[in-house]
Amino acid sequence: MLAKRKGITVSRQIMDDQRLHPEATGELTGLLNDLVVAGKIISAEVNMAGLADILGQSGRTNIQGENVQKLDVFANQTIKRRMEQCGHVCVMASEEDDGIIPVLDGYEGNYTIAFDPLDGSSNIDVNVSIGTIFSIHRRLSPSGQGDVGDLLQKGSRQVAAGYIIYGSSTVMVYTTGSGVHGFTLDPSVGEFFLSHPDIRIPETSLYYSVNEAYANHWFDSTRRFIDYLKTADGGKGAYSLRYIGSLVADFHRNLIKGGIFLYTRDKKSGEKSEGKLRLLYEAAPLAMIVEQAGGRAITDDGRRILDIEPAKLHQRVPLIIGAKRDVDLAEKFLRGEM
C-alpha cells in the first residue's frame, strides 16, 4: 500500500520497509541509502563518459580474464569507497576483485555486500544499457572484520538484492523480501522517485532472451525448447527474440514486459562446466528479485538458484530466469519430458 503513493522517494520507501520490521536497527536502511548515493555518482559519470574521456579499456583484466573498462574501474572504486566506511558492512566482494575486500578498521557493521559494479560493460562504448547489481546478507561471524564465510551464503539468506540500470533513464529496482519496487532518477533534483510500484513479472508475454550465436553448440534439450518457442505449437503463438547482451538490461526488460532469459551450458563448455554467469554477483540477486515478483530462477539441471551453497567467490552457474510459466516449460524440456 505504501508503495502506491505518488511522489515517494526511494529513501522514503526504504524507511517504510524498515517499519515493517520492528526489530530493525536501521543498519540495512543506512546501507541501502549509501548504495543509492553510489548509484547517483556512477549514473552521473556514465552520462558524462564520452565528454570525460573515460570510455574504452583500462589496460588490465579482471579475475575472470576479461578486459576491464575504464568505467568499470570507476564504478568499482565508487562502491568500495562508499561501503568501506559506511559503518554497516563487515566485508565486501566485487566481480572485479580476486578476493574479499575488507572495510576500514572501526567501521565494521553487520552486513555483507557482493556486487557487480558495472554489468554489461562490454557494451559501454556503444551506449547500450549497463548496470550495477548487488546482493546483501547478514554477517555470520560474531564481530570485527568479516571473512569469506560471511559472503559464501545461499541466495535464500539474502536480506536485500537489487540493481541500478543506466540507460535512457537511471532506474533502481530492489527488494528486501516484501515485494519489488522500481525508482527512476530525476536528474533535475537528484532523487529517485517511485515509478514501478509492486512489480510483478507478466505471465502472458511471448519473449525469450538467449544468445543464438551459440545455437550450433546447444545441447539437444536447449535446441528443442528454443525451437518450440519459435513456433506456434500449443496455440500460444510464437515467441519473439529480445536479446541485448547485457544481463541487467535483458533481465530488466523481461521483468517489466515478461519473458524468459537463458544462459545454459553447451557442447562447447561441456556438461560438467560451471556455467557462465556469477552466482554471487548476478544469478542470486536477480533470482531473489524475480521470485519476489512471481517468477522463477533455476539452473539448466533444475536447481533453484537461491538454494545453491556457493563454494567460492567467483563461482559460475547456468541460469534460466523469468516468468514462472516459461521457466516451468523450460524445465520440462531440459528434463526430457517434452
XYZ file of C-alpha atoms in Angstrom:
338
model
C 0.000 0.000 0.000
C 2.818 2.397 0.866
C 4.485 1.747 -2.470
C 1.443 3.027 -4.402
C 1.670 6.572 -3.059
C 2.690 9.142 -5.652
C 5.913 11.094 -5.343
C 7.513 8.690 -2.890
C 11.312 8.657 -2.968
C 13.487 5.571 -2.696
C 14.810 6.783 0.663
C 11.260 7.047 1.988
C 10.382 3.600 0.647
C 13.455 2.098 2.309
C 12.403 3.693 5.586
C 8.841 2.416 5.166
C 10.215 -1.085 4.546
C 12.148 -0.801 7.796
C 8.931 -0.069 9.675
C 7.627 -3.494 8.652
C 10.317 -4.981 10.909
C 10.057 -3.636 14.473
C 13.309 -5.386 15.389
C 15.263 -3.481 12.720
C 18.257 -1.419 13.853
C 18.408 0.881 10.841
C 21.692 -0.547 9.564
C 20.179 -2.051 6.426
C 18.373 1.220 5.764
C 21.662 3.084 6.034
C 23.413 0.597 3.766
C 20.762 0.857 1.049
C 20.816 4.648 1.230
C 24.594 4.613 0.747
C 24.108 2.388 -2.311
C 21.622 4.927 -3.657
C 24.294 7.633 -3.381
C 26.850 5.417 -5.140
C 24.327 4.789 -7.924
C 23.795 8.527 -8.414
C 27.545 9.101 -8.663
C 28.002 6.283 -11.184
C 24.966 7.450 -13.186
C 26.416 10.937 -13.492
C 29.739 9.524 -14.676
C 28.091 7.175 -17.176
C 26.163 10.090 -18.671
C 29.358 12.121 -18.989
C 31.625 9.261 -20.036
C 32.254 10.454 -23.584
C 32.963 14.024 -22.548
C 35.162 12.884 -19.668
C 37.266 10.689 -21.966
C 36.812 7.592 -19.814
C 35.246 5.365 -22.427
C 37.303 2.409 -23.536
C 39.512 -0.107 -21.786
C 41.730 0.446 -18.760
C 44.535 -1.803 -19.956
C 44.068 -4.542 -17.340
C 41.952 -7.680 -16.929
C 39.811 -8.836 -14.003
C 39.760 -12.199 -12.203
C 37.515 -13.549 -14.982
C 40.183 -12.763 -17.607
C 38.007 -10.075 -19.172
C 39.181 -6.634 -20.236
C 38.295 -4.074 -17.587
C 36.679 -0.944 -18.988
C 37.565 2.461 -17.523
C 34.015 2.945 -16.283
C 34.294 -0.479 -14.622
C 37.201 0.817 -12.579
C 35.345 3.999 -11.641
C 32.167 2.144 -10.626
C 34.104 -0.434 -8.633
C 36.068 2.196 -6.730
C 32.969 4.297 -6.113
C 31.072 1.458 -4.453
C 34.064 0.236 -2.454
C 34.840 3.697 -1.094
C 31.206 4.255 -0.175
C 30.873 0.884 1.545
C 34.214 0.668 3.341
C 33.358 3.428 5.774
C 29.571 3.452 5.842
C 29.613 1.542 9.125
C 27.072 -1.076 8.022
C 29.299 -3.597 6.199
C 31.866 -6.038 7.608
C 33.251 -7.376 4.309
C 32.680 -6.962 0.566
C 33.226 -8.868 -2.664
C 33.289 -7.477 -6.194
C 33.257 -9.243 -9.513
C 36.313 -7.159 -10.387
C 38.465 -8.178 -7.391
C 40.206 -11.501 -6.764
C 39.463 -11.865 -3.066
C 37.420 -10.377 -0.282
C 37.520 -6.613 0.269
C 37.872 -5.524 3.915
C 36.246 -2.412 5.309
C 38.179 0.208 7.259
C 39.061 -0.579 10.856
C 36.444 0.757 13.226
C 33.709 0.815 10.563
C 32.629 -2.830 10.723
C 28.889 -3.438 10.512
C 26.507 -6.372 10.496
C 26.036 -6.920 6.752
C 27.972 -8.128 3.733
C 27.668 -6.926 0.172
C 28.620 -8.640 -3.077
C 28.307 -6.605 -6.267
C 28.910 -6.441 -9.976
C 29.862 -2.769 -10.297
C 29.054 -2.454 -13.996
C 27.334 -5.420 -15.596
C 27.337 -5.415 -19.396
C 30.478 -3.308 -19.571
C 31.441 -4.710 -22.980
C 28.591 -2.529 -24.275
C 29.862 0.709 -22.729
C 31.390 2.119 -25.898
C 28.217 1.567 -27.944
C 25.848 3.256 -25.462
C 23.841 0.145 -24.550
C 22.249 -0.054 -21.096
C 24.556 -1.262 -18.334
C 24.005 -1.616 -14.615
C 25.128 -2.281 -11.041
C 23.861 -5.457 -9.330
C 24.090 -6.015 -5.580
C 23.389 -8.721 -3.010
C 23.238 -8.206 0.770
C 23.441 -10.806 3.570
C 23.647 -10.598 7.339
C 27.095 -11.464 8.632
C 27.742 -14.870 10.193
C 30.954 -14.076 12.071
C 30.434 -12.625 15.556
C 32.195 -9.258 15.245
C 35.058 -7.273 13.760
C 36.276 -7.713 10.196
C 34.239 -10.195 8.191
C 35.673 -13.138 6.282
C 34.924 -15.157 3.172
C 32.468 -17.328 5.106
C 30.260 -14.292 5.630
C 29.960 -13.920 1.866
C 29.526 -17.571 0.885
C 25.864 -17.854 1.809
C 22.875 -19.162 -0.119
C 20.796 -16.680 -2.040
C 17.809 -17.676 0.080
C 19.538 -15.952 3.015
C 19.747 -12.596 1.255
C 18.133 -9.732 3.142
C 18.136 -7.437 0.130
C 19.036 -7.502 -3.544
C 18.725 -5.124 -6.442
C 20.228 -3.363 -9.400
C 20.625 0.101 -10.826
C 20.346 0.257 -14.608
C 21.890 3.149 -16.533
C 20.043 3.604 -19.803
C 17.760 6.220 -21.329
C 16.964 6.875 -17.679
C 18.553 5.567 -14.491
C 16.310 3.102 -12.662
C 16.860 1.370 -9.323
C 14.983 -1.874 -8.640
C 15.282 -3.569 -5.266
C 13.634 -5.932 -2.805
C 14.015 -6.558 0.908
C 11.748 -9.592 0.770
C 8.464 -7.679 0.743
C 7.866 -7.187 -2.978
C 9.822 -5.458 -5.713
C 9.773 -1.724 -6.418
C 11.408 0.391 -9.111
C 12.506 4.016 -8.862
C 13.568 6.371 -11.644
C 16.196 9.049 -11.083
C 15.018 12.613 -11.718
C 18.308 14.326 -12.634
C 16.812 17.783 -12.143
C 16.565 17.215 -8.382
C 18.969 14.292 -7.978
C 16.384 11.982 -6.433
C 14.937 8.556 -7.242
C 11.116 8.602 -7.376
C 8.794 5.602 -7.387
C 7.955 4.699 -10.987
C 7.274 0.933 -10.837
C 5.360 0.009 -7.656
C 4.850 -3.615 -6.667
C 6.415 -5.114 -9.794
C 5.001 -8.466 -10.921
C 6.539 -10.186 -13.926
C 3.845 -10.711 -16.598
C 2.911 -14.335 -17.248
C 1.407 -13.909 -20.700
C 4.113 -12.276 -22.823
C 5.851 -14.177 -25.597
C 9.514 -13.138 -25.410
C 12.725 -15.092 -24.971
C 16.277 -13.860 -24.475
C 19.199 -16.068 -25.495
C 22.434 -15.686 -27.444
C 21.556 -17.572 -30.630
C 25.152 -17.266 -31.827
C 25.737 -20.350 -29.655
C 22.921 -22.332 -31.306
C 25.335 -24.718 -33.026
C 26.773 -25.613 -29.615
C 23.496 -26.108 -27.740
C 22.573 -29.472 -26.303
C 19.514 -31.045 -27.916
C 17.262 -30.205 -24.954
C 18.019 -26.491 -25.248
C 17.571 -26.573 -29.006
C 14.181 -28.303 -28.729
C 12.988 -25.727 -26.225
C 14.032 -22.737 -28.330
C 12.578 -24.324 -31.480
C 9.309 -24.838 -29.604
C 9.231 -21.183 -28.566
C 9.784 -20.042 -32.142
C 6.744 -21.942 -33.426
C 3.043 -21.504 -32.776
C 2.915 -25.003 -31.277
C 0.369 -25.391 -28.490
C -1.759 -22.491 -29.645
C 0.121 -19.920 -27.564
C 1.686 -18.146 -30.515
C 5.339 -17.918 -31.461
C 7.741 -16.196 -29.083
C 9.892 -13.306 -30.291
C 13.605 -12.955 -29.607
C 14.688 -9.988 -27.497
C 18.405 -10.091 -26.682
C 20.631 -7.161 -25.736
C 23.715 -8.977 -24.470
C 23.753 -7.082 -21.178
C 22.296 -9.308 -18.444
C 20.924 -6.496 -16.315
C 19.252 -4.913 -19.350
C 17.791 -8.204 -20.604
C 16.534 -9.057 -17.125
C 15.019 -5.616 -16.560
C 13.102 -5.734 -19.825
C 11.765 -9.210 -19.060
C 10.855 -8.227 -15.504
C 8.725 -5.375 -16.840
C 7.480 -6.904 -20.094
C 7.615 -10.633 -19.309
C 9.600 -13.444 -20.868
C 12.484 -15.787 -20.142
C 16.283 -15.423 -20.212
C 18.565 -18.414 -20.750
C 22.324 -18.860 -20.489
C 22.746 -22.625 -20.369
C 25.782 -24.850 -20.625
C 26.522 -26.120 -24.123
C 28.708 -28.569 -26.032
C 31.491 -26.023 -26.253
C 31.714 -25.557 -22.492
C 30.718 -29.143 -21.638
C 28.053 -30.703 -19.426
C 30.308 -30.533 -16.360
C 31.221 -26.884 -16.728
C 30.067 -24.458 -14.056
C 28.172 -22.273 -16.488
C 28.840 -18.670 -17.419
C 27.146 -16.250 -15.005
C 28.394 -15.473 -11.498
C 26.314 -16.842 -8.646
C 27.036 -14.202 -6.010
C 27.051 -11.098 -8.186
C 24.441 -11.859 -10.853
C 22.342 -15.012 -10.525
C 21.461 -14.941 -6.805
C 20.400 -11.278 -6.526
C 18.356 -11.429 -9.731
C 16.803 -14.695 -8.549
C 15.628 -13.053 -5.332
C 14.088 -10.224 -7.327
C 12.338 -12.468 -9.829
C 10.901 -14.745 -7.134
C 9.607 -11.734 -5.226
C 7.970 -10.644 -8.496
C 6.310 -14.021 -9.033
C 8.861 -15.636 -11.343
C 11.446 -18.411 -11.088
C 15.205 -18.844 -11.458
C 16.880 -22.240 -11.925
C 19.991 -23.825 -13.403
C 19.805 -25.931 -16.539
C 19.734 -29.071 -14.369
C 16.749 -27.822 -12.403
C 18.350 -26.498 -9.206
C 16.722 -23.459 -7.629
C 19.304 -20.686 -7.816
C 18.535 -19.451 -4.285
C 19.243 -22.916 -2.837
C 22.804 -23.186 -4.172
C 25.501 -23.047 -1.499
C 28.419 -21.105 -3.004
C 31.838 -22.726 -2.661
C 33.908 -19.788 -3.895
C 33.565 -16.077 -4.527
C 33.580 -16.234 -8.305
C 31.510 -19.380 -8.737
C 29.598 -19.551 -12.010
C 26.247 -21.122 -12.770
C 23.983 -21.667 -15.778
C 20.873 -19.513 -15.497
C 17.266 -19.774 -16.626
C 15.209 -16.918 -15.215
C 11.889 -15.267 -15.940
C 8.146 -15.803 -15.791
C 7.154 -18.934 -13.873
C 5.164 -20.405 -16.747
C 8.102 -20.094 -19.125
C 10.699 -21.424 -16.673
C 8.417 -24.363 -15.845
C 8.201 -25.118 -19.551
C 11.973 -24.868 -19.994
C 12.469 -27.265 -17.104
C 10.259 -29.869 -18.767
C 12.299 -29.693 -21.970
C 15.618 -29.872 -20.119
C 14.411 -32.910 -18.186
C 13.456 -34.610 -21.434
C 9.744 -34.581 -20.593
C 8.845 -32.760 -23.820
